[in-house]
Amino acid sequence: MKRSGKKAATDRNFVVALSRGLEVLRAFRPNDGLLGNQEIAARTNLPKPTISRLTYTLTKLGYLTPVPRFEKYQLAPSAMALGYAALANLGVRHLSEPYREEVMRATGGAVAVGGRDRLSMIYFGQSRNGLTLGVQLDVGSRIPIATTAMGRAYIWALPDDERTALLRELRDHYASRWPKMRDGIERSGELVAKHGFAISAGEWQDDVHAVGVALQLNDGTGPYAFNCGAPAFRFTEDRLLNDIGPRLVAMVRNIEQALGGVAPQSRKVESKKSRSGGKVARVAEGI
């Protein structure tokens, strides 16, 4: 999770140099290829001289590979090994694969599982047949929390205080676009309370419809979220509500049971709804 500059400055245990080095590694995205110091500086909002020292150090440590011909860098195997190690430790990714494959075959949609990465959800497991989505997403792809079914399901799996903090971050990030996004999150909260799943119908990509369901575990990790999506003409809103959504809920609950997880989501959202007159998403004044 990203710390604010104010908190980092007052936290004696926070190592600023380390955080900046990790920011450089985070600047590389799927399908990026090579990045130069200027591009990395733009993505991290760090001064170019600082970036030059950091890329030099990361090269010496084996996390970046320099490409002198273009005066750029690419992620080295040591950096990629960190990601593969993280994936290997995510038991939910491996255990959920046969469940995801079954729903993919039954619905014709792409089924993915992801976790939060700041204001995005990042895919760490996916099942698709190559014909499901116009937008091709792979492991490592990021999608926005605020407008996607997976992200909205994740929002409603959070404890109250964490949800409030995230909504404030989203409000500050999206500024004038936030009221419309907030309304979509509110509608999703009501759907989660009633049916156990969230919907995004053309709110992220015009031609993509999807449902999302959160996964709750007892081991202190997560929450995570699954989605099932397809082109809008294949997943109509009626089908999302009456077929895809209930099917994905059943899949996730089976995975939770297999992993020893719990699913308190419906009770938590329903109690909040009863207190707030139906506006379940507005959990703090001014959001």
Short mmCIF file of C-alpha atoms in Angstrom, two decimals:
data_model
loop_
_atom_site.label_atom_id
_atom_site.label_comp_id
_atom_site.label_asym_id
_atom_site.label_seq_id
_atom_site.Cartn_x
_atom_site.Cartn_y
_atom_site.Cartn_z
CA MET A 1 0.00 0.00 0.00
CA LYS A 2 1.28 3.44 -0.83
CA ARG A 3 2.04 5.68 2.10
CA SER A 4 1.39 9.40 1.92
CA GLY A 5 4.42 11.65 1.95
CA LYS A 6 3.41 13.09 5.32
CA LYS A 7 3.20 9.67 6.98
CA ALA A 8 6.47 8.53 5.45
CA ALA A 9 8.23 11.68 6.65
CA THR A 10 7.15 11.12 10.26
CA ASP A 11 7.61 7.34 10.38
CA ARG A 12 11.13 6.59 11.62
CA ASN A 13 10.83 2.97 10.51
CA PHE A 14 9.98 3.89 6.91
CA VAL A 15 12.98 3.55 4.54
CA VAL A 16 12.46 6.16 1.84
CA ALA A 17 15.30 4.91 -0.37
CA LEU A 18 13.83 1.41 -0.41
CA SER A 19 10.37 2.71 -1.25
CA ARG A 20 11.78 4.71 -4.16
CA GLY A 21 13.63 1.69 -5.50
CA LEU A 22 10.42 -0.33 -5.41
CA GLU A 23 8.61 2.51 -7.18
CA VAL A 24 11.09 2.17 -10.04
CA LEU A 25 10.36 -1.54 -10.35
CA ARG A 26 6.62 -0.85 -10.23
CA ALA A 27 6.97 1.57 -13.14
CA PHE A 28 7.37 -1.38 -15.50
CA ARG A 29 4.02 -2.65 -16.75
CA PRO A 30 3.01 -5.70 -18.78
CA ASN A 31 4.04 -5.37 -22.44
CA ASP A 32 6.15 -2.27 -21.70
CA GLY A 33 9.45 -3.68 -22.93
CA LEU A 34 12.12 -1.05 -22.37
CA LEU A 35 11.92 2.10 -20.25
CA GLY A 36 14.40 4.96 -20.00
CA ASN A 37 15.17 7.13 -16.99
CA GLN A 38 12.98 9.93 -18.30
CA GLU A 39 9.97 7.62 -18.72
CA ILE A 40 10.50 6.12 -15.26
CA ALA A 41 10.80 9.61 -13.75
CA ALA A 42 7.48 10.60 -15.35
CA ARG A 43 5.73 7.50 -14.00
CA THR A 44 7.11 7.76 -10.46
CA ASN A 45 7.14 11.56 -10.07
CA LEU A 46 10.72 11.32 -8.86
CA PRO A 47 13.56 13.60 -10.06
CA LYS A 48 15.54 12.25 -12.99
CA PRO A 49 18.90 12.41 -11.10
CA THR A 50 17.33 10.26 -8.35
CA ILE A 51 16.05 7.82 -10.98
CA SER A 52 19.52 7.59 -12.52
CA ARG A 53 21.02 6.55 -9.17
CA LEU A 54 18.21 4.09 -8.51
CA THR A 55 18.40 2.40 -11.90
CA TYR A 56 22.18 2.14 -11.52
CA THR A 57 21.78 0.49 -8.11
CA LEU A 58 19.03 -1.86 -9.30
CA THR A 59 21.21 -2.85 -12.24
CA LYS A 60 24.09 -3.69 -9.90
CA LEU A 61 21.71 -5.77 -7.76
CA GLY A 62 20.47 -7.69 -10.77
CA TYR A 63 16.87 -6.39 -10.81
CA LEU A 64 17.26 -4.36 -14.01
CA THR A 65 19.08 -5.15 -17.25
CA PRO A 66 20.54 -2.17 -19.12
CA VAL A 67 20.18 -1.94 -22.89
CA PRO A 68 22.96 0.54 -23.77
CA ARG A 69 21.98 0.84 -27.44
CA PHE A 70 18.72 2.52 -26.47
CA GLU A 71 19.83 3.93 -23.10
CA LYS A 72 16.97 2.06 -21.47
CA TYR A 73 16.29 -0.78 -19.05
CA GLN A 74 14.16 -3.88 -18.79
CA LEU A 75 13.20 -6.00 -15.81
CA ALA A 76 15.79 -8.68 -15.13
CA PRO A 77 14.99 -12.29 -14.15
CA SER A 78 15.68 -11.50 -10.47
CA ALA A 79 12.83 -8.97 -10.46
CA MET A 80 10.48 -11.32 -12.27
CA ALA A 81 11.34 -14.08 -9.81
CA LEU A 82 9.79 -11.99 -7.04
CA GLY A 83 6.49 -11.97 -8.87
CA TYR A 84 6.60 -15.68 -9.62
CA ALA A 85 7.36 -16.42 -5.97
CA ALA A 86 4.34 -14.36 -4.91
CA LEU A 87 2.12 -16.21 -7.38
CA ALA A 88 3.40 -19.56 -6.12
CA ASN A 89 2.37 -18.59 -2.58
CA LEU A 90 -1.20 -17.72 -3.59
CA GLY A 91 -2.99 -20.97 -2.91
CA VAL A 92 -6.27 -19.44 -4.05
CA ARG A 93 -4.88 -19.11 -7.57
CA HIS A 94 -4.10 -22.82 -7.88
CA LEU A 95 -7.11 -24.16 -6.02
CA SER A 96 -9.55 -21.97 -7.93
CA GLU A 97 -8.34 -22.99 -11.38
CA PRO A 98 -10.67 -25.98 -11.94
CA TYR A 99 -13.61 -23.94 -10.62
CA ARG A 100 -12.74 -21.08 -12.96
CA GLU A 101 -12.38 -23.43 -15.91
CA GLU A 102 -15.80 -24.96 -15.21
CA VAL A 103 -17.57 -21.59 -15.11
CA MET A 104 -15.69 -20.43 -18.22
CA ARG A 105 -16.91 -23.47 -20.17
CA ALA A 106 -20.47 -23.16 -18.86
CA THR A 107 -20.86 -19.43 -19.55
CA GLY A 108 -18.45 -18.66 -22.38
CA GLY A 109 -17.02 -15.81 -20.31
CA ALA A 110 -13.51 -15.09 -19.07
CA VAL A 111 -13.12 -15.84 -15.36
CA ALA A 112 -10.35 -14.20 -13.33
CA VAL A 113 -9.21 -13.76 -9.75
CA GLY A 114 -7.37 -10.69 -8.50
CA GLY A 115 -6.23 -8.65 -5.55
CA ARG A 116 -5.81 -4.97 -4.84
CA ASP A 117 -2.88 -2.94 -6.10
CA ARG A 118 -3.46 0.61 -4.85
CA LEU A 119 -6.44 1.92 -6.83
CA SER A 120 -6.49 -1.05 -9.18
CA MET A 121 -7.15 -4.76 -9.08
CA ILE A 122 -4.36 -6.91 -10.47
CA TYR A 123 -5.04 -10.28 -12.08
CA PHE A 124 -3.11 -13.23 -10.67
CA GLY A 125 -5.16 -15.99 -12.25
CA GLN A 126 -7.34 -16.17 -15.34
CA SER A 127 -9.29 -18.69 -17.40
CA ARG A 128 -10.41 -17.75 -20.90
CA ASN A 129 -10.91 -19.36 -24.28
CA GLY A 130 -9.49 -16.59 -26.43
CA LEU A 131 -12.88 -15.49 -27.72
CA THR A 132 -14.41 -13.96 -24.65
CA LEU A 133 -13.27 -10.36 -24.37
CA GLY A 134 -12.37 -7.68 -26.86
CA VAL A 135 -9.91 -6.38 -24.25
CA GLN A 136 -7.24 -9.03 -23.78
CA LEU A 137 -6.20 -9.28 -20.14
CA ASP A 138 -3.49 -11.54 -18.74
CA VAL A 139 -1.96 -12.33 -15.37
CA GLY A 140 -0.44 -9.07 -14.18
CA SER A 141 -3.01 -6.87 -15.91
CA ARG A 142 -4.56 -4.07 -13.87
CA ILE A 143 -8.15 -2.88 -13.96
CA PRO A 144 -9.68 0.04 -12.02
CA ILE A 145 -11.38 -0.64 -8.72
CA ALA A 146 -14.10 2.01 -9.05
CA THR A 147 -15.72 0.98 -12.33
CA THR A 148 -15.21 -2.77 -12.60
CA ALA A 149 -17.26 -5.62 -11.17
CA MET A 150 -14.18 -7.18 -9.57
CA GLY A 151 -13.17 -3.89 -7.96
CA ARG A 152 -16.64 -3.13 -6.65
CA ALA A 153 -16.98 -6.61 -5.17
CA TYR A 154 -13.62 -6.04 -3.45
CA ILE A 155 -14.78 -2.70 -2.02
CA TRP A 156 -17.73 -4.39 -0.34
CA ALA A 157 -15.56 -7.10 1.19
CA LEU A 158 -13.52 -4.56 3.17
CA PRO A 159 -14.05 -3.68 6.84
CA ASP A 160 -15.84 -0.37 7.35
CA ASP A 161 -12.76 1.71 8.14
CA GLU A 162 -10.74 0.34 5.23
CA ARG A 163 -13.63 0.90 2.83
CA THR A 164 -13.97 4.49 4.01
CA ALA A 165 -10.26 5.13 3.49
CA LEU A 166 -10.34 3.59 0.01
CA LEU A 167 -13.40 5.60 -1.03
CA ARG A 168 -11.64 8.78 0.05
CA GLU A 169 -8.58 7.84 -2.00
CA LEU A 170 -10.82 7.21 -5.01
CA ARG A 171 -12.63 10.51 -4.49
CA ASP A 172 -9.36 12.44 -4.35
CA HIS A 173 -7.94 10.62 -7.36
CA TYR A 174 -10.92 10.97 -9.70
CA ALA A 175 -12.02 14.46 -8.62
CA SER A 176 -14.87 15.61 -10.91
CA ARG A 177 -15.46 12.08 -12.21
CA TRP A 178 -16.01 10.72 -8.71
CA PRO A 179 -19.76 11.43 -8.20
CA LYS A 180 -20.74 9.20 -11.13
CA MET A 181 -18.37 6.46 -9.95
CA ARG A 182 -19.69 6.74 -6.40
CA ASP A 183 -23.23 6.21 -7.68
CA GLY A 184 -22.10 3.01 -9.41
CA ILE A 185 -20.44 1.81 -6.21
CA GLU A 186 -23.64 2.53 -4.27
CA ARG A 187 -25.70 0.49 -6.73
CA SER A 188 -23.18 -2.32 -6.47
CA GLY A 189 -23.40 -2.26 -2.69
CA GLU A 190 -27.15 -2.76 -2.89
CA LEU A 191 -26.67 -5.65 -5.35
CA VAL A 192 -24.09 -7.27 -3.10
CA ALA A 193 -26.46 -6.95 -0.16
CA LYS A 194 -29.30 -8.55 -2.08
CA HIS A 195 -27.59 -11.04 -4.38
CA GLY A 196 -23.95 -11.40 -3.29
CA PHE A 197 -22.40 -10.01 -6.47
CA ALA A 198 -21.59 -6.69 -8.14
CA ILE A 199 -22.17 -5.75 -11.77
CA SER A 200 -20.37 -3.49 -14.23
CA ALA A 201 -22.30 -3.15 -17.48
CA GLY A 202 -20.32 -0.95 -19.84
CA GLU A 203 -19.03 1.29 -17.05
CA TRP A 204 -15.38 0.32 -17.52
CA GLN A 205 -15.36 -0.63 -21.19
CA ASP A 206 -18.44 0.18 -23.26
CA ASP A 207 -18.65 -3.26 -24.81
CA VAL A 208 -17.76 -5.36 -21.74
CA HIS A 209 -20.23 -6.65 -19.15
CA ALA A 210 -19.15 -8.51 -16.03
CA VAL A 211 -20.10 -9.64 -12.55
CA GLY A 212 -17.79 -9.72 -9.53
CA VAL A 213 -17.81 -11.69 -6.28
CA ALA A 214 -15.50 -11.24 -3.29
CA LEU A 215 -13.57 -14.07 -1.64
CA GLN A 216 -13.18 -13.94 2.15
CA LEU A 217 -10.55 -16.04 3.94
CA ASN A 218 -9.67 -16.73 7.56
CA ASP A 219 -5.89 -16.70 7.12
CA GLY A 220 -5.42 -12.92 7.26
CA THR A 221 -4.88 -12.54 3.51
CA GLY A 222 -7.11 -10.83 1.02
CA PRO A 223 -9.86 -10.15 0.47
CA TYR A 224 -9.66 -11.19 -3.14
CA ALA A 225 -12.29 -10.98 -5.86
CA PHE A 226 -13.36 -12.95 -8.92
CA ASN A 227 -15.04 -11.72 -12.06
CA CYS A 228 -16.72 -13.28 -15.06
CA GLY A 229 -17.00 -11.09 -18.14
CA ALA A 230 -17.76 -11.17 -21.85
CA PRO A 231 -18.79 -8.84 -24.69
CA ALA A 232 -22.03 -7.02 -23.90
CA PHE A 233 -24.01 -8.78 -26.61
CA ARG A 234 -23.25 -12.13 -24.97
CA PHE A 235 -23.72 -11.10 -21.36
CA THR A 236 -26.88 -9.02 -21.33
CA GLU A 237 -27.80 -7.30 -18.08
CA ASP A 238 -30.62 -9.78 -17.59
CA ARG A 239 -28.22 -12.69 -17.97
CA LEU A 240 -25.73 -11.06 -15.59
CA LEU A 241 -28.40 -10.78 -12.93
CA ASN A 242 -30.14 -14.12 -13.35
CA ASP A 243 -27.44 -16.49 -14.59
CA ILE A 244 -23.82 -15.31 -14.45
CA GLY A 245 -24.04 -13.63 -11.05
CA PRO A 246 -25.61 -16.53 -9.14
CA ARG A 247 -23.27 -18.98 -10.87
CA LEU A 248 -20.19 -16.98 -9.84
CA VAL A 249 -21.44 -16.65 -6.26
CA ALA A 250 -21.84 -20.42 -6.02
CA MET A 251 -18.33 -20.91 -7.43
CA VAL A 252 -16.71 -18.52 -4.95
CA ARG A 253 -18.55 -19.96 -1.97
CA ASN A 254 -17.32 -23.43 -2.95
CA ILE A 255 -13.76 -22.08 -3.15
CA GLU A 256 -14.13 -20.43 0.26
CA GLN A 257 -15.29 -23.68 1.76
CA ALA A 258 -12.35 -25.53 0.21
CA LEU A 259 -9.92 -22.92 1.57
CA GLY A 260 -11.56 -22.66 4.98
CA GLY A 261 -12.82 -19.14 4.35
CA VAL A 262 -15.92 -17.32 5.51
CA ALA A 263 -18.49 -15.22 3.70
CA PRO A 264 -19.97 -12.62 6.04
CA GLN A 265 -20.42 -10.12 3.22
CA SER A 266 -24.19 -10.16 2.85
CA ARG A 267 -24.88 -9.68 6.55
CA LYS A 268 -22.41 -6.82 6.84
CA VAL A 269 -23.78 -4.87 3.88
CA GLU A 270 -27.42 -5.49 4.81
CA SER A 271 -26.91 -4.12 8.31
CA LYS A 272 -25.23 -1.03 6.88
CA LYS A 273 -28.08 -0.56 4.42
CA SER A 274 -30.68 -0.69 7.16
CA ARG A 275 -28.88 2.06 9.04
CA SER A 276 -28.35 4.38 6.09
CA GLY A 277 -31.69 4.45 4.33
CA GLY A 278 -30.50 2.50 1.31
CA LYS A 279 -27.36 4.47 0.49
CA VAL A 280 -25.04 1.66 1.43
CA ALA A 281 -21.84 2.97 -0.15
CA ARG A 282 -21.64 6.41 1.44
CA VAL A 283 -19.95 5.26 4.62
CA ALA A 284 -18.38 8.60 5.57
CA GLU A 285 -19.50 12.18 5.33
CA GLY A 286 -18.30 13.92 2.20
CA ILE A 287 -17.69 10.75 0.16
#
